[in-house]
């Protein structure tokens, strides 16, 4: 059987795929479209499948032709038998008419000779009896010949039936082999699909782990940013405190300066 005919035709292509699977299939398709050797192999498989289809069509045509020829031969045989029976019937009717004519002729002659040929009539009766016996014997012989011919015909029919049975047996064996081949192909396809599902599960698991690691790194980065924000806020708070302290120092200096200024003014006025 051509390899192209063994290709799995299951409906796994109609299964609903995720976005990642569609993307992966698209990449595979683009990869196939850029692989000349794979394209050539696909064209070769297609040509092989077409050759296999033409071969099966030719075989079906030959089987139909053989069946037509056998049917035609059987029809011709039945027609010959019918013609033979018709000829036999006509010959029998002709013999019957001939016997009837002879009988009437002999009856007429016996009537004419009855009185003067009584003794001869007895002899004639005996002769007729012998003739009838011979005719019966000939008829029996013809019947035996016809029976032998019928037996030969039955034997030929039995041989044709045996041939048909052998043909049917060959066809059953071929169907069985094709069925076994389809079963093997189905099992190979199932194993291939199982390997594909296992690979996809591995891909999904690795993708999930990668995403988990990415989320962990993102959480770590977030904690680092949070820590830096807290550090900046604490530094800002310390800076504001120093600024307030400097402001209070300036205010105290200004108060002391004003106090000294008032003190000088009192001394000058005193």
mmCIF file of C-alpha atoms in Angstrom:
data_model
loop_
_atom_site.group_PDB
_atom_site.id
_atom_site.type_symbol
_atom_site.label_atom_id
_atom_site.label_comp_id
_atom_site.label_asym_id
_atom_site.label_seq_id
_atom_site.Cartn_x
_atom_site.Cartn_y
_atom_site.Cartn_z
ATOM 1 C CA UNK A 1 0.000 0.000 0.000
ATOM 2 C CA UNK A 2 1.398 3.460 -0.893
ATOM 3 C CA UNK A 3 2.743 5.468 1.991
ATOM 4 C CA UNK A 4 0.532 8.416 1.114
ATOM 5 C CA UNK A 5 -2.549 6.281 1.767
ATOM 6 C CA UNK A 6 -1.334 5.509 5.272
ATOM 7 C CA UNK A 7 -1.459 9.139 6.307
ATOM 8 C CA UNK A 8 -3.590 9.711 9.374
ATOM 9 C CA UNK A 9 -6.876 11.443 8.503
ATOM 10 C CA UNK A 10 -8.239 11.805 12.046
ATOM 11 C CA UNK A 11 -10.004 14.968 13.163
ATOM 12 C CA UNK A 12 -7.278 16.229 15.510
ATOM 13 C CA UNK A 13 -6.867 19.202 13.155
ATOM 14 C CA UNK A 14 -10.409 20.267 14.069
ATOM 15 C CA UNK A 15 -9.638 20.317 17.789
ATOM 16 C CA UNK A 16 -9.916 23.807 19.303
ATOM 17 C CA UNK A 17 -6.385 25.069 19.887
ATOM 18 C CA UNK A 18 -5.119 27.759 22.217
ATOM 19 C CA UNK A 19 -3.519 30.957 20.975
ATOM 20 C CA UNK A 20 -0.057 29.564 21.704
ATOM 21 C CA UNK A 21 -0.850 26.390 19.759
ATOM 22 C CA UNK A 22 -2.139 28.376 16.798
ATOM 23 C CA UNK A 23 1.011 30.442 16.844
ATOM 24 C CA UNK A 24 3.109 27.285 17.049
ATOM 25 C CA UNK A 25 1.193 25.710 14.142
ATOM 26 C CA UNK A 26 1.663 28.886 12.107
ATOM 27 C CA UNK A 27 5.393 28.695 12.680
ATOM 28 C CA UNK A 28 5.393 25.068 11.642
ATOM 29 C CA UNK A 29 3.460 25.933 8.496
ATOM 30 C CA UNK A 30 5.894 28.717 7.582
ATOM 31 C CA UNK A 31 8.761 26.342 8.212
ATOM 32 C CA UNK A 32 7.211 23.772 5.902
ATOM 33 C CA UNK A 33 6.650 26.373 3.229
ATOM 34 C CA UNK A 34 10.327 27.257 3.286
ATOM 35 C CA UNK A 35 11.582 23.668 3.206
ATOM 36 C CA UNK A 36 11.909 22.606 -0.487
ATOM 37 C CA UNK A 37 12.759 19.026 0.383
ATOM 38 C CA UNK A 38 9.663 18.659 2.534
ATOM 39 C CA UNK A 39 7.522 20.178 -0.208
ATOM 40 C CA UNK A 40 8.968 17.707 -2.674
ATOM 41 C CA UNK A 41 8.254 14.831 -0.302
ATOM 42 C CA UNK A 42 4.685 16.048 0.120
ATOM 43 C CA UNK A 43 4.263 16.270 -3.659
ATOM 44 C CA UNK A 44 5.731 12.779 -3.993
ATOM 45 C CA UNK A 45 3.290 11.432 -1.398
ATOM 46 C CA UNK A 46 0.431 13.090 -3.271
ATOM 47 C CA UNK A 47 1.583 11.551 -6.552
ATOM 48 C CA UNK A 48 1.901 8.180 -4.828
ATOM 49 C CA UNK A 49 -1.612 8.499 -3.443
ATOM 50 C CA UNK A 50 -2.950 9.364 -6.923
ATOM 51 C CA UNK A 51 -1.127 6.392 -8.440
ATOM 52 C CA UNK A 52 -2.628 4.138 -5.773
ATOM 53 C CA UNK A 53 -6.084 5.529 -6.501
ATOM 54 C CA UNK A 54 -5.672 4.929 -10.232
ATOM 55 C CA UNK A 55 -4.470 1.393 -9.547
ATOM 56 C CA UNK A 56 -7.496 0.637 -7.365
ATOM 57 C CA UNK A 57 -9.808 2.111 -9.990
ATOM 58 C CA UNK A 58 -8.170 -0.058 -12.649
ATOM 59 C CA UNK A 59 -8.614 -3.158 -10.476
ATOM 60 C CA UNK A 60 -12.270 -2.318 -9.849
ATOM 61 C CA UNK A 61 -12.780 -1.870 -13.599
ATOM 62 C CA UNK A 62 -11.141 -5.241 -14.285
ATOM 63 C CA UNK A 63 -13.327 -6.946 -11.690
ATOM 64 C CA UNK A 64 -16.435 -5.393 -13.219
ATOM 65 C CA UNK A 65 -15.285 -6.497 -16.670
ATOM 66 C CA UNK A 66 -14.668 -10.052 -15.469
ATOM 67 C CA UNK A 67 -18.096 -10.144 -13.841
ATOM 68 C CA UNK A 68 -19.736 -8.863 -17.047
ATOM 69 C CA UNK A 69 -17.863 -11.493 -19.074
ATOM 70 C CA UNK A 70 -18.941 -14.280 -16.700
ATOM 71 C CA UNK A 71 -22.532 -13.056 -16.812
ATOM 72 C CA UNK A 72 -22.406 -12.927 -20.615
ATOM 73 C CA UNK A 73 -21.005 -16.456 -20.748
ATOM 74 C CA UNK A 74 -23.712 -17.724 -18.410
ATOM 75 C CA UNK A 75 -26.359 -16.038 -20.596
ATOM 76 C CA UNK A 76 -24.882 -17.610 -23.727
ATOM 77 C CA UNK A 77 -24.814 -20.998 -22.024
ATOM 78 C CA UNK A 78 -28.444 -20.683 -20.962
ATOM 79 C CA UNK A 79 -29.371 -19.619 -24.508
ATOM 80 C CA UNK A 80 -27.587 -22.647 -25.994
ATOM 81 C CA UNK A 81 -29.389 -24.920 -23.537
ATOM 82 C CA UNK A 82 -32.717 -23.365 -24.409
ATOM 83 C CA UNK A 83 -32.054 -23.770 -28.139
ATOM 84 C CA UNK A 84 -30.986 -27.360 -27.590
ATOM 85 C CA UNK A 85 -34.170 -28.117 -25.662
ATOM 86 C CA UNK A 86 -36.204 -26.431 -28.381
ATOM 87 C CA UNK A 87 -34.525 -28.498 -31.100
ATOM 88 C CA UNK A 88 -35.007 -31.648 -29.050
ATOM 89 C CA UNK A 89 -38.672 -30.825 -28.569
ATOM 90 C CA UNK A 90 -39.105 -30.243 -32.314
ATOM 91 C CA UNK A 91 -37.341 -33.506 -33.101
ATOM 92 C CA UNK A 92 -39.558 -35.335 -30.610
ATOM 93 C CA UNK A 93 -42.690 -33.791 -32.095
ATOM 94 C CA UNK A 94 -41.508 -34.721 -35.528
ATOM 95 C CA UNK A 95 -40.869 -38.297 -34.426
ATOM 96 C CA UNK A 96 -44.270 -38.372 -32.758
ATOM 97 C CA UNK A 97 -45.977 -37.170 -35.902
ATOM 98 C CA UNK A 98 -44.037 -39.709 -37.890
ATOM 99 C CA UNK A 99 -45.020 -42.480 -35.514
ATOM 100 C CA UNK A 100 -48.628 -41.343 -35.650
ATOM 101 C CA UNK A 101 -48.573 -41.322 -39.407
ATOM 102 C CA UNK A 102 -47.018 -44.786 -39.502
ATOM 103 C CA UNK A 103 -49.517 -46.057 -36.993
ATOM 104 C CA UNK A 104 -52.457 -44.828 -39.041
ATOM 105 C CA UNK A 105 -50.869 -46.288 -42.162
ATOM 106 C CA UNK A 106 -50.329 -49.630 -40.526
ATOM 107 C CA UNK A 107 -53.843 -49.566 -39.132
ATOM 108 C CA UNK A 108 -55.215 -48.958 -42.575
ATOM 109 C CA UNK A 109 -53.112 -51.747 -44.003
ATOM 110 C CA UNK A 110 -54.113 -54.081 -41.226
ATOM 111 C CA UNK A 111 -57.773 -53.351 -41.962
ATOM 112 C CA UNK A 112 -57.238 -54.224 -45.573
ATOM 113 C CA UNK A 113 -55.273 -57.368 -44.804
ATOM 114 C CA UNK A 114 -57.031 -58.531 -41.674
ATOM 115 C CA UNK A 115 -59.007 -61.297 -43.187
ATOM 116 C CA UNK A 116 -56.386 -62.687 -45.364
ATOM 117 C CA UNK A 117 -53.273 -62.152 -43.302
ATOM 118 C CA UNK A 118 -54.105 -63.141 -39.761
ATOM 119 C CA UNK A 119 -50.911 -65.064 -39.365
ATOM 120 C CA UNK A 120 -48.848 -62.308 -40.770
ATOM 121 C CA UNK A 121 -50.585 -59.893 -38.466
ATOM 122 C CA UNK A 122 -49.305 -61.873 -35.540
ATOM 123 C CA UNK A 123 -45.816 -61.694 -36.953
ATOM 124 C CA UNK A 124 -46.250 -58.021 -37.593
ATOM 125 C CA UNK A 125 -47.386 -57.495 -34.039
ATOM 126 C CA UNK A 126 -44.283 -59.215 -32.862
ATOM 127 C CA UNK A 127 -42.219 -57.126 -35.222
ATOM 128 C CA UNK A 128 -43.853 -53.979 -34.018
ATOM 129 C CA UNK A 129 -43.219 -55.005 -30.498
ATOM 130 C CA UNK A 130 -39.579 -55.435 -31.279
ATOM 131 C CA UNK A 131 -39.526 -52.064 -32.987
ATOM 132 C CA UNK A 132 -41.204 -50.418 -30.031
ATOM 133 C CA UNK A 133 -38.712 -52.008 -27.721
ATOM 134 C CA UNK A 134 -35.887 -50.780 -29.879
ATOM 135 C CA UNK A 135 -37.393 -47.310 -29.948
ATOM 136 C CA UNK A 136 -37.800 -47.395 -26.214
ATOM 137 C CA UNK A 137 -34.203 -48.514 -25.911
ATOM 138 C CA UNK A 138 -33.073 -45.775 -28.206
ATOM 139 C CA UNK A 139 -35.169 -43.303 -26.233
ATOM 140 C CA UNK A 140 -33.683 -44.574 -22.994
ATOM 141 C CA UNK A 141 -30.230 -44.211 -24.501
ATOM 142 C CA UNK A 142 -31.004 -40.676 -25.570
ATOM 143 C CA UNK A 143 -32.338 -39.951 -22.081
ATOM 144 C CA UNK A 144 -29.170 -41.363 -20.566
ATOM 145 C CA UNK A 145 -27.130 -39.159 -22.902
ATOM 146 C CA UNK A 146 -29.169 -36.145 -21.925
ATOM 147 C CA UNK A 147 -28.662 -37.037 -18.259
ATOM 148 C CA UNK A 148 -24.915 -37.306 -18.822
ATOM 149 C CA UNK A 149 -25.009 -33.919 -20.538
ATOM 150 C CA UNK A 150 -26.941 -32.442 -17.622
ATOM 151 C CA UNK A 151 -24.426 -33.945 -15.214
ATOM 152 C CA UNK A 152 -21.578 -32.444 -17.190
ATOM 153 C CA UNK A 153 -23.390 -29.099 -17.079
ATOM 154 C CA UNK A 154 -23.901 -29.425 -13.345
ATOM 155 C CA UNK A 155 -20.206 -30.192 -12.965
ATOM 156 C CA UNK A 156 -19.312 -27.145 -15.019
ATOM 157 C CA UNK A 157 -21.668 -25.070 -12.838
ATOM 158 C CA UNK A 158 -20.083 -26.474 -9.694
ATOM 159 C CA UNK A 159 -16.650 -25.573 -11.069
ATOM 160 C CA UNK A 160 -17.844 -22.062 -11.838
ATOM 161 C CA UNK A 161 -19.263 -21.837 -8.308
ATOM 162 C CA UNK A 162 -15.957 -23.013 -6.865
ATOM 163 C CA UNK A 163 -14.195 -20.365 -8.923
ATOM 164 C CA UNK A 164 -16.582 -17.708 -7.674
ATOM 165 C CA UNK A 165 -16.010 -18.921 -4.109
ATOM 166 C CA UNK A 166 -12.249 -18.697 -4.584
ATOM 167 C CA UNK A 167 -12.703 -15.191 -5.939
ATOM 168 C CA UNK A 168 -14.850 -14.220 -2.964
ATOM 169 C CA UNK A 169 -12.246 -15.738 -0.616
ATOM 170 C CA UNK A 170 -9.496 -13.709 -2.259
ATOM 171 C CA UNK A 171 -11.602 -10.579 -1.909
ATOM 172 C CA UNK A 172 -12.292 -11.357 1.774
ATOM 173 C CA UNK A 173 -8.563 -11.841 2.376
ATOM 174 C CA UNK A 174 -7.794 -8.560 0.629
ATOM 175 C CA UNK A 175 -10.435 -6.755 2.689
ATOM 176 C CA UNK A 176 -9.054 -8.337 5.858
ATOM 177 C CA UNK A 177 -5.528 -7.237 4.977
ATOM 178 C CA UNK A 178 -6.729 -3.712 4.229
ATOM 179 C CA UNK A 179 -8.615 -3.650 7.527
ATOM 180 C CA UNK A 180 -5.562 -4.854 9.441
ATOM 181 C CA UNK A 181 -3.444 -2.234 7.693
ATOM 182 C CA UNK A 182 -5.928 0.496 8.624
ATOM 183 C CA UNK A 183 -5.879 -0.739 12.222
ATOM 184 C CA UNK A 184 -2.088 -0.612 12.305
ATOM 185 C CA UNK A 185 -2.159 2.854 10.798
ATOM 186 C CA UNK A 186 -4.753 3.962 13.346
ATOM 187 C CA UNK A 187 -2.550 2.679 16.171
ATOM 188 C CA UNK A 188 0.486 4.445 14.725
ATOM 189 C CA UNK A 189 -1.539 7.648 14.437
ATOM 190 C CA UNK A 190 -2.759 7.253 18.027
ATOM 191 C CA UNK A 191 0.792 6.805 19.270
ATOM 192 C CA UNK A 192 1.895 9.831 17.276
ATOM 193 C CA UNK A 193 -0.953 11.925 18.684
ATOM 194 C CA UNK A 194 -0.089 10.751 22.204
ATOM 195 C CA UNK A 195 3.531 11.788 21.697
ATOM 196 C CA UNK A 196 2.303 15.157 20.388
ATOM 197 C CA UNK A 197 0.022 15.607 23.395
ATOM 198 C CA UNK A 198 2.897 14.686 25.729
ATOM 199 C CA UNK A 199 5.152 17.168 23.996
ATOM 200 C CA UNK A 200 2.451 19.863 24.238
ATOM 201 C CA UNK A 201 1.973 19.089 27.939
ATOM 202 C CA UNK A 202 5.743 19.450 28.433
ATOM 203 C CA UNK A 203 5.669 22.736 26.525
ATOM 204 C CA UNK A 204 2.791 24.013 28.634
ATOM 205 C CA UNK A 205 4.540 22.916 31.836
ATOM 206 C CA UNK A 206 7.776 24.625 30.840
ATOM 207 C CA UNK A 207 5.834 27.726 29.838
ATOM 208 C CA UNK A 208 4.000 27.713 33.151
ATOM 209 C CA UNK A 209 7.304 27.383 35.061
ATOM 210 C CA UNK A 210 8.853 30.158 33.003
ATOM 211 C CA UNK A 211 5.848 32.389 33.688
ATOM 212 C CA UNK A 212 6.055 31.524 37.397
ATOM 213 C CA UNK A 213 9.726 32.448 37.464
ATOM 214 C CA UNK A 214 8.938 35.652 35.630
ATOM 215 C CA UNK A 215 6.195 36.496 38.129
ATOM 216 C CA UNK A 216 8.610 35.748 41.013
ATOM 217 C CA UNK A 217 11.232 38.024 39.477
ATOM 218 C CA UNK A 218 8.567 40.695 39.025
ATOM 219 C CA UNK A 219 7.543 40.351 42.676
ATOM 220 C CA UNK A 220 11.212 40.605 43.678
ATOM 221 C CA UNK A 221 11.608 43.719 41.562
ATOM 222 C CA UNK A 222 8.445 45.149 43.129
ATOM 223 C CA UNK A 223 9.770 44.461 46.625
ATOM 224 C CA UNK A 224 13.056 46.162 45.632
ATOM 225 C CA UNK A 225 11.183 49.179 44.304
ATOM 226 C CA UNK A 226 9.086 49.255 47.472
ATOM 227 C CA UNK A 227 12.217 49.117 49.601
ATOM 228 C CA UNK A 228 13.808 51.927 47.562
ATOM 229 C CA UNK A 229 10.643 54.014 47.861
ATOM 230 C CA UNK A 230 10.669 53.479 51.624
ATOM 231 C CA UNK A 231 14.363 54.399 51.755
ATOM 232 C CA UNK A 232 13.749 57.535 49.714
ATOM 233 C CA UNK A 233 10.795 58.472 51.898
ATOM 234 C CA UNK A 234 12.830 57.972 55.056
ATOM 235 C CA UNK A 235 15.692 60.013 53.569
ATOM 236 C CA UNK A 236 13.211 62.727 52.591
ATOM 237 C CA UNK A 237 11.795 62.685 56.102
ATOM 238 C CA UNK A 238 15.300 63.005 57.593
ATOM 239 C CA UNK A 239 16.057 65.862 55.178
ATOM 240 C CA UNK A 240 12.845 67.620 56.145
ATOM 241 C CA UNK A 241 13.746 67.134 59.810
ATOM 242 C CA UNK A 242 17.218 68.627 59.229
ATOM 243 C CA UNK A 243 15.589 71.501 57.339
ATOM 244 C CA UNK A 244 13.193 72.088 60.216
ATOM 245 C CA UNK A 245 16.135 71.935 62.609
ATOM 246 C CA UNK A 246 18.066 74.489 60.539
ATOM 247 C CA UNK A 247 14.944 76.640 60.403
ATOM 248 C CA UNK A 248 14.587 76.495 64.164
ATOM 249 C CA UNK A 249 18.338 77.345 64.501
ATOM 250 C CA UNK A 250 17.896 80.376 62.255
ATOM 251 C CA UNK A 251 14.846 81.460 64.206
ATOM 252 C CA UNK A 252 16.748 81.136 67.517
ATOM 253 C CA UNK A 253 19.707 83.117 66.004
ATOM 254 C CA UNK A 254 17.334 85.786 64.801
ATOM 255 C CA UNK A 255 15.666 85.996 68.215
ATOM 256 C CA UNK A 256 19.049 86.306 69.917
ATOM 257 C CA UNK A 257 20.061 88.949 67.374
ATOM 258 C CA UNK A 258 16.905 90.927 68.039
ATOM 259 C CA UNK A 259 17.441 90.507 71.793
ATOM 260 C CA UNK A 260 21.002 91.876 71.525
ATOM 261 C CA UNK A 261 19.731 94.671 69.319
ATOM 262 C CA UNK A 262 17.149 95.677 71.941
ATOM 263 C CA UNK A 263 19.817 95.364 74.616
ATOM 264 C CA UNK A 264 22.103 97.812 72.749
ATOM 265 C CA UNK A 265 19.257 100.169 72.208
ATOM 266 C CA UNK A 266 18.468 100.160 75.944
ATOM 267 C CA UNK A 267 22.154 100.734 76.793
ATOM 268 C CA UNK A 268 22.390 103.635 74.348
ATOM 269 C CA UNK A 269 19.206 105.191 75.607
ATOM 270 C CA UNK A 270 20.164 104.692 79.327
#
